[in-house]
Tab-separated table of C-alpha atoms and ligand atoms in Angstrom:
chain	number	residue	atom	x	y	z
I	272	UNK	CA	14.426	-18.164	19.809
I	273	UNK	CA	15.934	-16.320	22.749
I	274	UNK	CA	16.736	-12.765	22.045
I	275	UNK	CA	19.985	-11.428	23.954
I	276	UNK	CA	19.771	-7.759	24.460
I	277	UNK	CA	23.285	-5.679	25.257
I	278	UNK	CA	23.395	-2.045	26.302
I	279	UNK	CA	25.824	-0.014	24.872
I	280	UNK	CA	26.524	3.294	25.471
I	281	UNK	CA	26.653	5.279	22.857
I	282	UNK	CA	29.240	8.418	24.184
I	283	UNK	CA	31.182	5.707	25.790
I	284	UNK	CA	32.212	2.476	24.435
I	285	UNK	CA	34.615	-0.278	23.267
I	286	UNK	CA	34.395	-1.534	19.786
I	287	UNK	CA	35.020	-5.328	21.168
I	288	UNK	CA	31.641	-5.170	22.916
I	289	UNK	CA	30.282	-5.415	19.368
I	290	UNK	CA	32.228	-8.242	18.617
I	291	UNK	CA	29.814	-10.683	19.515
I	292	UNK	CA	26.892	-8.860	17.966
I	293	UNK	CA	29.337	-8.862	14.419
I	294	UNK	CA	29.875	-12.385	14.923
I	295	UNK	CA	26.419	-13.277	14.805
I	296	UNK	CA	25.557	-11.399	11.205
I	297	UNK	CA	28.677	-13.191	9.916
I	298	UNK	CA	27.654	-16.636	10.472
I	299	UNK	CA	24.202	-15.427	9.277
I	300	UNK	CA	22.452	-14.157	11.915
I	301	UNK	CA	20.218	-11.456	12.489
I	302	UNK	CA	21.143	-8.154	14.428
I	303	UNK	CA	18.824	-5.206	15.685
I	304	UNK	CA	20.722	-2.006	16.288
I	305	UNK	CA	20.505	1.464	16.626
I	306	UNK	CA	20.907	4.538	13.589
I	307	UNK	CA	20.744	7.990	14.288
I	308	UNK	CA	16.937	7.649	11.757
I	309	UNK	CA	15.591	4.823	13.239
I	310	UNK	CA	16.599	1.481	14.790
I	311	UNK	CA	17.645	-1.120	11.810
I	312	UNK	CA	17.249	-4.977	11.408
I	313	UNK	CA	20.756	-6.040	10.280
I	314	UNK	CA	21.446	-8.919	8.475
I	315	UNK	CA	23.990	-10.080	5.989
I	316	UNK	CA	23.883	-8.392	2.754
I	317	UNK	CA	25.975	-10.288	0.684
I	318	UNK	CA	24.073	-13.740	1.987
I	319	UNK	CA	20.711	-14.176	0.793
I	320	UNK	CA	19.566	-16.386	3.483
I	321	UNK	CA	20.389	-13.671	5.477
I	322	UNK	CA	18.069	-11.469	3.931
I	323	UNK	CA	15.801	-13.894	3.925
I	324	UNK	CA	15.507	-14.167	7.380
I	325	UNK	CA	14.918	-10.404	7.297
I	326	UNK	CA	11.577	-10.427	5.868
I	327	UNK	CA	10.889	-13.911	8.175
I	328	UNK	CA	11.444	-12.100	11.069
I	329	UNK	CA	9.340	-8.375	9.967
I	330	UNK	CA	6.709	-10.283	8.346
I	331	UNK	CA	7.511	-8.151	4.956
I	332	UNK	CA	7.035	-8.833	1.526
I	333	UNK	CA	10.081	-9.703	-0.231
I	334	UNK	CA	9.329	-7.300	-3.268
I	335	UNK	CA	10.544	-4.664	-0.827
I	336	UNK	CA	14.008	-4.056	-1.417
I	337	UNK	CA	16.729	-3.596	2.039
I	338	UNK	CA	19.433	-0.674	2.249
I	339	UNK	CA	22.526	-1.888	2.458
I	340	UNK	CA	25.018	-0.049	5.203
I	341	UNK	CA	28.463	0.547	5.315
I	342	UNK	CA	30.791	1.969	6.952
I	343	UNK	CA	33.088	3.504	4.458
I	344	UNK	CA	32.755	4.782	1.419
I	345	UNK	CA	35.468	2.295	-0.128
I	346	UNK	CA	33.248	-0.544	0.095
I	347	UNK	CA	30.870	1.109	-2.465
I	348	UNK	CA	32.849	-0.048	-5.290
I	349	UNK	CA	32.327	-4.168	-4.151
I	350	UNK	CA	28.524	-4.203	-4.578
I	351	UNK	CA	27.326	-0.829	-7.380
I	352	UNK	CA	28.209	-0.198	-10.815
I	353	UNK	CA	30.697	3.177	-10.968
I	354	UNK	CA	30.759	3.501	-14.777
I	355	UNK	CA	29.474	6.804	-15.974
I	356	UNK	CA	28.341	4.954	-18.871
I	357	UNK	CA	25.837	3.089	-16.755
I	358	UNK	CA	23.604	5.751	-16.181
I	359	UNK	CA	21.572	8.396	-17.989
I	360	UNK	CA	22.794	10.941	-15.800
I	361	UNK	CA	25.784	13.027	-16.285
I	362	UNK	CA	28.527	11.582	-14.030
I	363	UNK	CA	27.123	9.603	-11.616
I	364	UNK	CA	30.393	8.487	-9.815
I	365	UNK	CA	31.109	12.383	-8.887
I	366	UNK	CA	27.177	12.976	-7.554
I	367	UNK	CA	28.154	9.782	-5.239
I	368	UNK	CA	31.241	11.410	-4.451
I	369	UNK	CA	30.252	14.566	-3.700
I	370	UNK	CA	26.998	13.411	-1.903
I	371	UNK	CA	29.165	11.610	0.248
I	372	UNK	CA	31.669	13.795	1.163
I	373	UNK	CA	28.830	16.289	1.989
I	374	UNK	CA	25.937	13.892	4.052
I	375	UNK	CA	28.035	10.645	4.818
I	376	UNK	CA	27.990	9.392	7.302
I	377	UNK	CA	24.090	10.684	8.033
I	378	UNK	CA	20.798	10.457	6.958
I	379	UNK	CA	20.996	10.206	3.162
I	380	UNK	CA	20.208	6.581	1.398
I	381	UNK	CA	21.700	6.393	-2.565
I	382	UNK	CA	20.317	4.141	-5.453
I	383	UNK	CA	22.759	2.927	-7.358
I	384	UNK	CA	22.985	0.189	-10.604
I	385	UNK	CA	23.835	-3.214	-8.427
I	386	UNK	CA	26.710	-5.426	-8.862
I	387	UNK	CA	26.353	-9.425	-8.589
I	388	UNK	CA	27.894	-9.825	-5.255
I	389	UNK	CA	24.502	-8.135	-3.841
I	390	UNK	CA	21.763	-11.311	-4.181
I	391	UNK	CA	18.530	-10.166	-5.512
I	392	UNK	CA	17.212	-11.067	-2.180
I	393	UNK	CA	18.418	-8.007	-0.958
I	394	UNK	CA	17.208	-6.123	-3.455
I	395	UNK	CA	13.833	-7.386	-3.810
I	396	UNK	CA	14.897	-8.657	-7.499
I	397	UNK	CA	15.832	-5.006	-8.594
I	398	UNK	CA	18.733	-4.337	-10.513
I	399	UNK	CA	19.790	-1.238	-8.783
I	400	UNK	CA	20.658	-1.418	-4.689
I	401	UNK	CA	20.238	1.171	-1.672
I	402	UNK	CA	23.127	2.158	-0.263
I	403	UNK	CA	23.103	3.914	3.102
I	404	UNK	CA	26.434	5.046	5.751
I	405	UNK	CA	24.726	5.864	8.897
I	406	UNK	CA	26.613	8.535	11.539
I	407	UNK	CA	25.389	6.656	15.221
I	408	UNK	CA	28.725	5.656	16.052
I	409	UNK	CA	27.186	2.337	17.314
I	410	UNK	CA	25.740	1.231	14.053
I	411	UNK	CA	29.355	2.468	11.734
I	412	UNK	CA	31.665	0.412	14.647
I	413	UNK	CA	29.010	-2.371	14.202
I	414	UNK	CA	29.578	-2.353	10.218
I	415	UNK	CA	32.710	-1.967	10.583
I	416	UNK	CA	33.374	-5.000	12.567
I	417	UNK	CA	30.808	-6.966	10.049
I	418	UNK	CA	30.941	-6.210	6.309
I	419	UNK	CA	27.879	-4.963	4.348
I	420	UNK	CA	24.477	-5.356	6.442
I	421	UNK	CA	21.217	-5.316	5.112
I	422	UNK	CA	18.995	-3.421	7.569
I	423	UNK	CA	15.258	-1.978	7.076
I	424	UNK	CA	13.530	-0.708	9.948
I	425	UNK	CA	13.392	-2.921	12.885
I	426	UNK	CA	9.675	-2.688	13.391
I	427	UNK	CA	7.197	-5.288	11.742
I	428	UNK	CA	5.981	-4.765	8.643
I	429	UNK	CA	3.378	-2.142	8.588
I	430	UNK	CA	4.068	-0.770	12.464
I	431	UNK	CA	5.693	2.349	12.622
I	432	UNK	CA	9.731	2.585	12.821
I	433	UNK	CA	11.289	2.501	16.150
I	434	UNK	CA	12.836	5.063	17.434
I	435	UNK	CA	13.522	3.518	21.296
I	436	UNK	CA	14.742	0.256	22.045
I	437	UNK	CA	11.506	-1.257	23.807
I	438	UNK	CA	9.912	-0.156	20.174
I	439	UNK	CA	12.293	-2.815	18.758
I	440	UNK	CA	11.878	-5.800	21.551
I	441	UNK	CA	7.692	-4.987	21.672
I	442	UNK	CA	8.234	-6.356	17.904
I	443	UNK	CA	11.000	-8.074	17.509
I	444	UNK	CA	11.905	-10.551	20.617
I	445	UNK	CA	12.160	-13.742	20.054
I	446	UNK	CA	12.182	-13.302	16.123
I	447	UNK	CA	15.885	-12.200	15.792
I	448	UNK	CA	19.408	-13.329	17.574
I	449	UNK	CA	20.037	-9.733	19.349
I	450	UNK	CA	19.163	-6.517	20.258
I	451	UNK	CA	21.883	-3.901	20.856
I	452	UNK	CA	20.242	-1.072	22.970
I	453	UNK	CA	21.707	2.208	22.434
I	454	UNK	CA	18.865	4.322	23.770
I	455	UNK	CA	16.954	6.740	21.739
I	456	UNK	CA	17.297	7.754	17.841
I	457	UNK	CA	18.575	11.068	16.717
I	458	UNK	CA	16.427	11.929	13.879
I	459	UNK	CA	13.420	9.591	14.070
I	460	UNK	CA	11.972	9.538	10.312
I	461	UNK	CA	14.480	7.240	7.986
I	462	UNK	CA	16.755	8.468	5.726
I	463	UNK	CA	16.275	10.385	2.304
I	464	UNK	CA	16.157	8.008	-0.616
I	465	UNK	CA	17.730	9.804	-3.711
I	466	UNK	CA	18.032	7.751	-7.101
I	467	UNK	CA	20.707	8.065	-9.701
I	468	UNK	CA	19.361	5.611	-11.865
I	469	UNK	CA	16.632	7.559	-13.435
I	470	UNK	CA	17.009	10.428	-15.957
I	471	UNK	CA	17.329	12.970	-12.869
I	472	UNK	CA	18.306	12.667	-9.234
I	473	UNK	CA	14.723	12.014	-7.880
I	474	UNK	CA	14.100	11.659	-3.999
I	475	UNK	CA	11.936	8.753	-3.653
I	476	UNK	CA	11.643	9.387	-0.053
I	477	UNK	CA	12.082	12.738	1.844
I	478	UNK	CA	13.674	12.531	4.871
I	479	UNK	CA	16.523	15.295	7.157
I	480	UNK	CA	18.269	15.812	4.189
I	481	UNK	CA	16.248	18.032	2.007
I	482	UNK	CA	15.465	18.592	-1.583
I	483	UNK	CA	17.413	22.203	-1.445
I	484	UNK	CA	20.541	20.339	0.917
I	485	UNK	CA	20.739	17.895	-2.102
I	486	UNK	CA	20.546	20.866	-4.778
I	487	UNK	CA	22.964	22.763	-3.185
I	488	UNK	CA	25.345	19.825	-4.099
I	489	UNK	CA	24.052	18.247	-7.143
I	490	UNK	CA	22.086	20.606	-9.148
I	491	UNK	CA	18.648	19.637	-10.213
I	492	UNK	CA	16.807	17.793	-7.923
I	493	UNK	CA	12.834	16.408	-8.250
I	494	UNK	CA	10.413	14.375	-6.456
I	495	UNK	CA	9.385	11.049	-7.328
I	496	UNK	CA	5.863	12.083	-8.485
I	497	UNK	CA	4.832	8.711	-6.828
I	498	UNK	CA	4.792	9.964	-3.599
I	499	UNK	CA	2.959	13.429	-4.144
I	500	UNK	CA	-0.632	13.679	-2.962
I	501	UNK	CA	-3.408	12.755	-5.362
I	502	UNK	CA	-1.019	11.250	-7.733
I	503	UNK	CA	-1.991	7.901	-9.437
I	504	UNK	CA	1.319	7.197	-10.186
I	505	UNK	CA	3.106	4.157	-7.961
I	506	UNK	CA	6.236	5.070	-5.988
I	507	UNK	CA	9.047	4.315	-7.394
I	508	UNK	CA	10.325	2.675	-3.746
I	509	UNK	CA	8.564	-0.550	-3.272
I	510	UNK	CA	7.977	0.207	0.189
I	511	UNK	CA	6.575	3.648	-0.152
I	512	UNK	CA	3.067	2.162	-1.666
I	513	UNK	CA	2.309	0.092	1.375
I	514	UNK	CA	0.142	1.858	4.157
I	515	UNK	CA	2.986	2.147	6.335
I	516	UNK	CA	3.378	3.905	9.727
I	517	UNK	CA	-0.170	3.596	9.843
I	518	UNK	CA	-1.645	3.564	13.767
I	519	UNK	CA	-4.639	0.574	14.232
I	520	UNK	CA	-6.908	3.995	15.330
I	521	UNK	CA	-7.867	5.994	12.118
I	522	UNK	CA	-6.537	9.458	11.991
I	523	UNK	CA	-6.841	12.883	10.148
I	524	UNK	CA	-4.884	15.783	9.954
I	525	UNK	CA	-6.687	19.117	10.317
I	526	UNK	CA	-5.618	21.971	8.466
I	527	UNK	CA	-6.449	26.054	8.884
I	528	UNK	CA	-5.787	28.533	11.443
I	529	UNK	CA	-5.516	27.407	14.976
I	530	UNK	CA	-8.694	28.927	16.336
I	531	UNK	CA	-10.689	26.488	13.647
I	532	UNK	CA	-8.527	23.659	14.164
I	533	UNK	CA	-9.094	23.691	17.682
I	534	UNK	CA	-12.712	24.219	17.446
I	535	UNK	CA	-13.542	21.717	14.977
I	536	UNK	CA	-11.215	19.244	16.880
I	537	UNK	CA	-13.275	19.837	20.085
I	538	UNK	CA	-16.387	19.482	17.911
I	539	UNK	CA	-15.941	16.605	16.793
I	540	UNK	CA	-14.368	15.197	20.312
I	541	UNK	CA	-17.414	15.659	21.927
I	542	UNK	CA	-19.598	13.991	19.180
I	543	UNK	CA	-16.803	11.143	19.493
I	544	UNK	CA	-17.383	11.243	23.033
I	545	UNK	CA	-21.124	10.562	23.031
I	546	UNK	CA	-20.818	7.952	20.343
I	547	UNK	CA	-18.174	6.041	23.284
I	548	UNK	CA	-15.082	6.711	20.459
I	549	UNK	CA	-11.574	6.856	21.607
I	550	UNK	CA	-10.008	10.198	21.076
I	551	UNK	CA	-6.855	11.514	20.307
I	552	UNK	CA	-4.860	14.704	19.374
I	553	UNK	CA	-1.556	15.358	18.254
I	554	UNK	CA	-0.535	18.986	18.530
I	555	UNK	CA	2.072	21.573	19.199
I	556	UNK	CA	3.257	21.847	22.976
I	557	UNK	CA	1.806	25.520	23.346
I	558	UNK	CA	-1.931	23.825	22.418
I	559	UNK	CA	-2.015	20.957	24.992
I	560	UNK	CA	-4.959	23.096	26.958
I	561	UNK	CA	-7.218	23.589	24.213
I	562	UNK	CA	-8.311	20.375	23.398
I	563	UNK	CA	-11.158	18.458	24.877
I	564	UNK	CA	-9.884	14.977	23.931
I	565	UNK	CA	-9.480	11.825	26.197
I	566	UNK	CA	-5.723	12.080	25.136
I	567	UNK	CA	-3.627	14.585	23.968
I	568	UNK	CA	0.113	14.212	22.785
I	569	UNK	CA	2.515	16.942	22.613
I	570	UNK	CA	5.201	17.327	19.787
I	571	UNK	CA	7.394	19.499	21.006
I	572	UNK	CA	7.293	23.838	20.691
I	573	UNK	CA	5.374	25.442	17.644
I	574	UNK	CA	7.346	25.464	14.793
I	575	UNK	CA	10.429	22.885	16.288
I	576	UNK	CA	9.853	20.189	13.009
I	577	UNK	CA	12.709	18.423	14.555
I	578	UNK	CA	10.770	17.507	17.810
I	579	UNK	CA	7.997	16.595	15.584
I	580	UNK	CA	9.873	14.034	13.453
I	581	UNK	CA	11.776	12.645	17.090
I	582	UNK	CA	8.551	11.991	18.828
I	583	UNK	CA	5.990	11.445	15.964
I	584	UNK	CA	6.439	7.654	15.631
I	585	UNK	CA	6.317	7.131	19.568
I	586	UNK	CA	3.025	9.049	19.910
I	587	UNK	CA	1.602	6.477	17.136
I	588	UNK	CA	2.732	3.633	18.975
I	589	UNK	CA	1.253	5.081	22.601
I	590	UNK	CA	-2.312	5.739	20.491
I	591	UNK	CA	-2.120	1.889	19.585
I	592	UNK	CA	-1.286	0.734	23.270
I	593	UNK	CA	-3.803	3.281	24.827
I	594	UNK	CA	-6.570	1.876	22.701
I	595	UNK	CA	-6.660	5.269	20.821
I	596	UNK	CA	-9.977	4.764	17.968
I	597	UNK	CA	-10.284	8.200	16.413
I	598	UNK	CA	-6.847	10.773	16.076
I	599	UNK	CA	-6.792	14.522	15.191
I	600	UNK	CA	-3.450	15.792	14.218
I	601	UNK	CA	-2.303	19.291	13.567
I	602	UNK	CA	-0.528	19.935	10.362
I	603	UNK	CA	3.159	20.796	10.817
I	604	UNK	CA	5.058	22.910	8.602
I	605	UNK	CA	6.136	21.689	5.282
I	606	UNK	CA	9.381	23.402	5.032
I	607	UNK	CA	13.029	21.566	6.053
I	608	UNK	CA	12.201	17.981	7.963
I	609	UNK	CA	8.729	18.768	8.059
I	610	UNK	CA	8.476	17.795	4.408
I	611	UNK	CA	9.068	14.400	5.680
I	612	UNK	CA	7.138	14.750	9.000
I	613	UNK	CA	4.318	15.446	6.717
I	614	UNK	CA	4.977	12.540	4.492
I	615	UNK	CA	4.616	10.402	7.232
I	616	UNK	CA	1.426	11.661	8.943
I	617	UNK	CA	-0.078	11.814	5.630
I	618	UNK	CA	0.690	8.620	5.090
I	619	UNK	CA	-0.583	7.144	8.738
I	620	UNK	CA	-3.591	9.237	7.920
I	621	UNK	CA	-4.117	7.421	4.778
I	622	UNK	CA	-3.887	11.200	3.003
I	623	UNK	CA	-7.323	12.199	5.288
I	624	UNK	CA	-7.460	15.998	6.065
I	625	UNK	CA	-10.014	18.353	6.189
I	626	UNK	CA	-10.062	22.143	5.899
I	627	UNK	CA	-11.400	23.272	9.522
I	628	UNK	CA	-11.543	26.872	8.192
I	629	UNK	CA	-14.085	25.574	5.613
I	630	UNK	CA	-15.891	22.817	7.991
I	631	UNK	CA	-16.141	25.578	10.910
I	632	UNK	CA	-17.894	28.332	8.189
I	633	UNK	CA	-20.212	25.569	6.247
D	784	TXA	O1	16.898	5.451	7.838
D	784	TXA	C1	16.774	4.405	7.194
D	784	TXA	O2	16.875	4.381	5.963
D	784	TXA	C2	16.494	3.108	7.989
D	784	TXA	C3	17.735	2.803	8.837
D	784	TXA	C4	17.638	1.474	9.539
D	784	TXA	O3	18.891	2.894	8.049
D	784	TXA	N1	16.180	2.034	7.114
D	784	TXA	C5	14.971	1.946	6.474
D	784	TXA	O4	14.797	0.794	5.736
D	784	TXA	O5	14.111	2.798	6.552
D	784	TXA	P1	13.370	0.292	5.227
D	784	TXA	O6	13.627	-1.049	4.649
D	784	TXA	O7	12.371	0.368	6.307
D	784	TXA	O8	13.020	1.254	4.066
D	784	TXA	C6	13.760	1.178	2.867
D	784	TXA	C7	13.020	1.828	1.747
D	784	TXA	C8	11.820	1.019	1.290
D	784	TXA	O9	10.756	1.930	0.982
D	784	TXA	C9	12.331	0.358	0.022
D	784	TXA	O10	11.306	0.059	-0.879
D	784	TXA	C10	13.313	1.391	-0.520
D	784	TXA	O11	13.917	1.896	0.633
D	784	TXA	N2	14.352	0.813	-1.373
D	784	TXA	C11	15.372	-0.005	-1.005
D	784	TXA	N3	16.111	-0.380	-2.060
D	784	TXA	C12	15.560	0.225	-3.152
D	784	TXA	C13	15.856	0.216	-4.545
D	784	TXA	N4	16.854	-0.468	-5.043
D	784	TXA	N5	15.058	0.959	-5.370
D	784	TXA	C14	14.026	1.679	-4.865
D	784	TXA	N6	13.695	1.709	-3.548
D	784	TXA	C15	14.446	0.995	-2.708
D	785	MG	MG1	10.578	0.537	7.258
């Protein structure tokens, strides 16, 4: 399949250019495009060939449900159940409301009870559907023009998300129809995933909107306990038990005070070294000089989370291309987006990290 790519840009464009691109999801086609989380894999949500296709074309298993986007929050009502007697929790339909009046469009995904008109395709065979209204004024004049669209991350299954547009045509060319190219992501990480189908709101994946943003609106807020460390408790998000975002190198994260970290990292560089191991480091810009690794990738200043969570995905993707075998990572603070920017890299560490103040002193 030949994979037509248009440039848009994103400060300055005509809705008609996406005509073409709307056209194609309509008569059932597939669509990569840009969000201000990641870049998505659109698709038809309300056709489950569609969807289908989807999980052809990433390689995923098709017990992992798809968000469904939209563009407004009127189109809600077509494919989730707005009863209050639906769910356990007190008035559901004004959470949605006020959710979305506060974070839509943006970074903040909604579970929901689903209505037939959404296949079970889409939702992986759940009963309840994701519901998603990005702010990239690309991807909402791109809904707009093209209904509901189903749209995970455009990577393949089990590479990290893309957050450029050669991320997206490294994995994706000649699998899907087109590529719209609107330049870098925003945010980087994917959206929060709060569910309102449980017996409390519970984030099932953290993301730029945090737990205390969310409380501030909705009251009581908790975290799926799935997705805390050292649980053995399955996420409640299908997709959050796979060994996602994962880089082919193995990795660790290295906690403890910055004199340890460094040393230990260097310590076990040059061991690395001798053995003829690949090494990598991902740390804080002001650190770049202390480490004696064959590469080291900067995240931005100390304590800038949001730099982290923009270039953290990249930096996996150059460690695969460079051949990268063995990575040390700092640990980023856990407070704001770096709740989810540690998610992640615990996640593409497979939950590895070691205490250097405690290695360094034994
Ligand atoms: O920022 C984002 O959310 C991006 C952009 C493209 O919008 N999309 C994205 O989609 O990250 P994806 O498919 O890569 O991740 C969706 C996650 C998966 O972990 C999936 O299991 C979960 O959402 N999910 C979807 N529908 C669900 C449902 N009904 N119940 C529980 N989890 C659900
Ligand atoms: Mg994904």
């Amino acid at each position: 399949m030949d994979t037509e790519i248009i440039k848009i840009d994103r400060d300055n464009f005509d809705e008609d250019e996406l005509q073409r691109a709307a056209d194609i999801i309509r008569s059932g086609g597939l669509v990569a495009f840009p969000t201000e989380t990641v870049y998505g894999l659109g698709g038809d949500a309300l056709n489950k060939s569609s969807s289908e296709k989807i999980y052809a074309a990433k390689g995923r298993p098709s017990d992992n449900p798809l968000i469904v986007h939209i563009a407004d929050t009127s189109q809600i009502d077509r494919i989730a159940v707005l009863d209050k007697e639906a769910y356990q929790i007190e008035d559901v339909p004004g959470k949605v409301r006020a959710l979305a009046e506060r974070f839509w469009p943006g970074p903040l995904t909604l579970i929901l009870n689903k209505k037939e008109e959404v296949p079970y395709e889409t939702t992986g065979g759940l009963n309840t559907v994701a519901i998603r209204m990005p702010s990239d004024p690309i991807a909402m004049a791109f809904i707009r023009r093209s209904g509901y669209i189903a749209a995970p991350s455009a990577n393949l299954s089990g590479r990290p998300s893309p957050t450029k547009v050669s991320h997206v045509t490294e994995d994706l060319s000649g699998r899907i129809d087109m590529i719209i190219d609107g330049g870098d992501v925003e945010i980087g990480l994917e959206s929060t995933i709060v569910d309102l189908t449980d017996s409390k709101p519970m984030i099932l994946r953290p993301g730029a909107v945090t737990v205390s943003d969310l409380s501030e609106v909705i009251g009581e807020v908790i975290y799926d306990p799935g997705i805390k460390v050292g649980e053995n408790v399955a996420p409640k998000a299908p997709g959050m038990k796979y060994r996602h975002y994962a880089p082919k190198g193995e990795m660790v994260i290295v906690t403890g005070s910055a004199r340890s970290v460094k040393e230990y990292i260097n310590r076990r560089a040059e061991e690395d070294k001798h053995d003829l191991i690949k090494t990598g480091v991902i740390c804080a810009d002001e650190h770049v000089l202390d480490y004696r690794a064959s590469v080291v990738k900067c995240t931005g200043k100390l304590g800038d989370e949001e730099a982290v969570a923009r270039r953290l995905y990249s930096i996996l993707r150059e460690f695969d291309a460079e051949e990268v075998d063995m990575i040390y990572s700092e640990a980023f603070d856990d407070e704001g987006i770096g709740s989810a920017v540690m998610n992640r890299l615990l996640k593409a560490a497979g939950h590895r990290v070691i205490d250097a103040d405690e290695a360094m002193s034994s």
